[in-house]
XYZ file of C-alpha atoms in Angstrom:
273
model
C 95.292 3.229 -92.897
C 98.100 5.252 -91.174
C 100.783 2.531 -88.828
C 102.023 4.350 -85.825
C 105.048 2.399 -84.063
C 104.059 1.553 -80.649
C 107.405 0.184 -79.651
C 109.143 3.806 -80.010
C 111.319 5.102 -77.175
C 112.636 8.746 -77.602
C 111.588 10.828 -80.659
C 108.096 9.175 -81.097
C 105.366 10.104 -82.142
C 104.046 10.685 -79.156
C 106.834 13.036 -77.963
C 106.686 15.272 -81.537
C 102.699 15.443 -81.703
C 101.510 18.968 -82.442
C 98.718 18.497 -84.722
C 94.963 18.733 -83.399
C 92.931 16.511 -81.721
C 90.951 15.691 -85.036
C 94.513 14.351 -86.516
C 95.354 11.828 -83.739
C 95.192 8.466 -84.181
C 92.155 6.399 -84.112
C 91.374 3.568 -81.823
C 91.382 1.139 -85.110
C 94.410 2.791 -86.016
C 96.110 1.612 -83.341
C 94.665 -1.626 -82.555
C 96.155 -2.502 -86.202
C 99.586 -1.719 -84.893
C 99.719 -3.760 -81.777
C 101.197 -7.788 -81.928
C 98.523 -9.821 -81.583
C 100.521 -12.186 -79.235
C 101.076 -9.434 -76.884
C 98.013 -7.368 -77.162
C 96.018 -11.156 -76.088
C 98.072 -11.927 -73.540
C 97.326 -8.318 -71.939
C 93.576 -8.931 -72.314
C 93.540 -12.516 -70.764
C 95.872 -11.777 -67.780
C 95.309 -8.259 -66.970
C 91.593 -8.145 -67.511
C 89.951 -11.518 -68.083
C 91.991 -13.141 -65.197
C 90.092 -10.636 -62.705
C 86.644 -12.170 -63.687
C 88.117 -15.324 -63.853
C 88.914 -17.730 -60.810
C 91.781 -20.395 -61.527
C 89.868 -23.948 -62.004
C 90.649 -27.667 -62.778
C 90.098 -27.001 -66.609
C 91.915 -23.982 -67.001
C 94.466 -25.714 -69.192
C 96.917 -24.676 -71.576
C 94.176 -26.155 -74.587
C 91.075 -23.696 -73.332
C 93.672 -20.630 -72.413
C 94.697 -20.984 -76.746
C 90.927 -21.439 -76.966
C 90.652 -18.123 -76.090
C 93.809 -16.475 -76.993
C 92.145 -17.600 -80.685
C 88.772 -16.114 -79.980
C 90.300 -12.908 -79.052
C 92.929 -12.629 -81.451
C 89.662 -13.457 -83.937
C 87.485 -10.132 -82.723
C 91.132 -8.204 -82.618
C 91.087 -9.030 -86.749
C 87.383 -7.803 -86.993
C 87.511 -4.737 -85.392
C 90.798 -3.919 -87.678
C 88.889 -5.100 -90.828
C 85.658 -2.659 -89.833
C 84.701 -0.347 -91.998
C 84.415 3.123 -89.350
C 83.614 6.885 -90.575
C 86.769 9.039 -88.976
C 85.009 12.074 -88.779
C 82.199 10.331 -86.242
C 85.365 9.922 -83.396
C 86.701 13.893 -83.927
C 85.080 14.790 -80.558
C 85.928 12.508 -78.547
C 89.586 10.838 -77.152
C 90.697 8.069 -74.765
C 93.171 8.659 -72.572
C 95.328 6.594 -70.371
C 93.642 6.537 -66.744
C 96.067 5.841 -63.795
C 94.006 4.628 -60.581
C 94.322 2.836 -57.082
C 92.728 -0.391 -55.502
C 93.020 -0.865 -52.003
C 93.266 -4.405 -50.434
C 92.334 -3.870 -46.818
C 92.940 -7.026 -45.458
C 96.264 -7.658 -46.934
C 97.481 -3.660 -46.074
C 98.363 -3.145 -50.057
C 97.553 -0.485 -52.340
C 97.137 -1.900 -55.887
C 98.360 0.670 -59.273
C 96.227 0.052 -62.077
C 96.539 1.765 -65.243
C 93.478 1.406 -67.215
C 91.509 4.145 -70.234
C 89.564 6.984 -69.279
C 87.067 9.179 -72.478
C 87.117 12.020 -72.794
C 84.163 14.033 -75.095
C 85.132 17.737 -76.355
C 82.507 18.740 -73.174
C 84.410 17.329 -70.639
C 87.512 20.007 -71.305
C 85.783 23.030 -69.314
C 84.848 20.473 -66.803
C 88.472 19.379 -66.593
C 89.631 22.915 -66.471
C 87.276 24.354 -63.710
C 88.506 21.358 -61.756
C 92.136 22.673 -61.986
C 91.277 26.128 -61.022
C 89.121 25.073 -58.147
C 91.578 22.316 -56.345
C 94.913 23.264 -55.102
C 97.781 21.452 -56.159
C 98.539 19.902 -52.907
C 96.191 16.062 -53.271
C 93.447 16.235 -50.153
C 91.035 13.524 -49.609
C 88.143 15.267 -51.680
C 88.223 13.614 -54.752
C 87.355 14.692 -58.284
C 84.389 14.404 -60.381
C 84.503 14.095 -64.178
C 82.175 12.729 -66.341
C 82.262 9.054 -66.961
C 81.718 7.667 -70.391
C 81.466 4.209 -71.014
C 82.453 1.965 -74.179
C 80.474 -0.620 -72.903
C 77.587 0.581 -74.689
C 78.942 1.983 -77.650
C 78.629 0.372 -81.263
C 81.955 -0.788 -82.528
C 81.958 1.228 -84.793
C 82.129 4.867 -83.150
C 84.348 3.393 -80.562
C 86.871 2.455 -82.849
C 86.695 5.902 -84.425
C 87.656 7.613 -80.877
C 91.011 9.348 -81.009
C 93.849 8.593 -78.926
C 96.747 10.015 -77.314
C 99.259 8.103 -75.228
C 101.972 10.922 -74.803
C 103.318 11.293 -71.036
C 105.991 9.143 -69.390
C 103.681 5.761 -70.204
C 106.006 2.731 -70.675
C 104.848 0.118 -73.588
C 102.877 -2.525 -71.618
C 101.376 0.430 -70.028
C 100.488 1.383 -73.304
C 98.873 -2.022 -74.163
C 97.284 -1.382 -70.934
C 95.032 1.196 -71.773
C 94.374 -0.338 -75.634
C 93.501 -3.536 -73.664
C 90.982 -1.714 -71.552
C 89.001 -0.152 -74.491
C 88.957 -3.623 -76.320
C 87.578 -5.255 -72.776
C 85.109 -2.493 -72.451
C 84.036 -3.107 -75.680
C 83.505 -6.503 -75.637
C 81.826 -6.364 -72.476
C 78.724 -8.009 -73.784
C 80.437 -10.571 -75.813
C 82.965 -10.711 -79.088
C 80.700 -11.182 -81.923
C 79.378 -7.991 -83.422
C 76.127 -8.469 -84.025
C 75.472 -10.182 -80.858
C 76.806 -7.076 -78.744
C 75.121 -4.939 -80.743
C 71.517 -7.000 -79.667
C 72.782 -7.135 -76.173
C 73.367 -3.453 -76.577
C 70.122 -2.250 -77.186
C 68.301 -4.374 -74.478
C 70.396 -3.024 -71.959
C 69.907 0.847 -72.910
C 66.052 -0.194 -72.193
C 67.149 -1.430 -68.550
C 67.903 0.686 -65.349
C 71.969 -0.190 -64.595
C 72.142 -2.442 -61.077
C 72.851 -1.292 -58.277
C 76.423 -3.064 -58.089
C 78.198 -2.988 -61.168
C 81.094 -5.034 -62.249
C 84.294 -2.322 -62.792
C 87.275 -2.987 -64.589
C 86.805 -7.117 -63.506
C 86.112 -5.898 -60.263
C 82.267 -5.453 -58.468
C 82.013 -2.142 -56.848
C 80.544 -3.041 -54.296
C 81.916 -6.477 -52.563
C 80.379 -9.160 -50.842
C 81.935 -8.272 -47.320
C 81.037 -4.327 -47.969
C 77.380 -5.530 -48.427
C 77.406 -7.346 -45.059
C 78.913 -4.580 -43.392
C 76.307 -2.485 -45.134
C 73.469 -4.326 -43.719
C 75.043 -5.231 -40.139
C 75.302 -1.245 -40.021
C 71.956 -1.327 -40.986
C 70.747 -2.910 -38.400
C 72.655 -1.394 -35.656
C 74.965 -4.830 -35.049
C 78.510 -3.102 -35.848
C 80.929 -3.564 -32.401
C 82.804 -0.772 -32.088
C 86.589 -1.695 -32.628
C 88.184 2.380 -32.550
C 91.996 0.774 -33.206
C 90.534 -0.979 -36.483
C 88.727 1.791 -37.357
C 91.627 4.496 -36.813
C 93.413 1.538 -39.138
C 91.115 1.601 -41.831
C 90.412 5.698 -41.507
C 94.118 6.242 -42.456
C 94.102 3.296 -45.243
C 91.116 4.793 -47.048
C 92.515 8.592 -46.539
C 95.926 7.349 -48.253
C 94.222 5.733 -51.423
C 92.332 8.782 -51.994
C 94.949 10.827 -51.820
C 96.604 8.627 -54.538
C 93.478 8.492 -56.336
C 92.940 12.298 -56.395
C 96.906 13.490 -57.214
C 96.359 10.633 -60.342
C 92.647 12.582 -60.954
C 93.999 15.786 -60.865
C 96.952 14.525 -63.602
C 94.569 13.625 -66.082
C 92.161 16.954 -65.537
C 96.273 18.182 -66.718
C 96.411 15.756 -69.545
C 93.085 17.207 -70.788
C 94.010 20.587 -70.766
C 97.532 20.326 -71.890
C 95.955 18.013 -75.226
C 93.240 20.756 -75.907
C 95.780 23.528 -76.097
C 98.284 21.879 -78.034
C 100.805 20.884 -75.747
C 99.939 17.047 -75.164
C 102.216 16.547 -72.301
């Protein structure tokens, strides 16, 4: 199994990558490379701390708990046996997005992992042809893939590519986010894979839990249904407030949209920038 260094600056990989997609690195390749110590701590405070309210027993005993449960599936899904040629079509892709916090007036950054299938390139490409450069509130659509749902297996065998201006937690970031989505039905192999196949058989909620976060929140489903019902006092300095709030994260989120539809273009020709 090939090591790429993960900690390298100028004249990386990364930076010198001209062979095609088929060559990159796996997933597994990668996960083999990161420290274990750093890679955990990612997943527990980046991902599982959004699930995850601070309580009485959160102690420093059930936080190594988990840092050895994690670090346990990290070995197993280095140790799996994957067939390479099964990921060729197929590459994940760091994802840079924006949360807005309403209440507190703050825009959070999130960088986070985004696949991509051969299919989507057109897709990507029409999108750049079709949108001007300048970022407008219309956002853009691309096809969303999910890991989630995956066997280990063919998600490990996914090619990646984190060229661009990405720092190394940033990095660990989007590695971290494939491992979470992943594991989203548990960390023992078998038992995903069960979990798996009951819920291809089910119709996805409504309100779906995102990234640690539901996308749809309790106070947007009482605003839904107060709206509903025709109960929503009219408050136009508020709503000029949260008009220009909302029109400012889309912009963000669009401009960061519109750099990936890039990323996928520039990766399929050969220039990975």
């Amino acid at each position: 199994m090939s090591c790429f260094d993960l900690n390298a600056a100028e004249g990386s990989y990364w930076e010198q990558r001209r062979a095609p997609i088929e060559k990159l690195p796996t997933l597994q390749d990668l996960l083999a490379c990161c420290n274990v110590d750093a890679f955990v701590r990612v997943v527990l405070d980046e991902h599982a701390a959004r699930l995850c309210t601070p309580c009485g027993d959160d102690s420093s005993k059930r936080r190594r708990k988990k840092e050895r449960r994690l670090a346990c599936t990290l070995d197993s899904m280095k140790r799996m046996s994957i067939k390479r040629k099964c990921g060729r079509d197929r590459v994940l892709l760091p994802r840079e997005f924006f949360i807005s916090h309403e209440q507190m007036g703050l825009i959070e950054r999130r960088v986070g992992v985004w696949l991509v299938h051969r299919a989507d390139v057109p897709l990507a490409r029409a999108v750049l042809e079709a949108h001007p450069d300048d970022p407008v509130e219309q956002g853009v659509s691309l096809p969303e893939h999910s890991l989630s749902l995956a066997p280990w297996e063919d998600a490990l065998s996914s090619r990646v590519w984190l060229g661009g201006s990405w720092n190394l937690y940033e990095r660990y970031l989007v590695l971290s986010s494939a491992f979470w989505e992943m594991t989203h039905f548990g960390f023992d192999r078998d038992c995903v894979a069960a979990a798996q196949a009951r819920a291809k058989t089910k119709t996805p909620p409504e309100d779906t839990v995102v990234d640690g976060c539901l996308s749809v929140t309790v106070s947007d489903l009482r605003l839904r249904r107060a709206t509903d019902f025709g109960l929503i006092v009219p408050d136009r300095f508020d709503e000029a407030r949260r008009a220009c709030f909302a029109t400012r994260v889309a912009r963000l989120n669009r401009a960061a949209d519109l750099d990936l539809c890039c990323r996928i273009v520039d990766l399929d020709e050969g220039r990975g920038s």
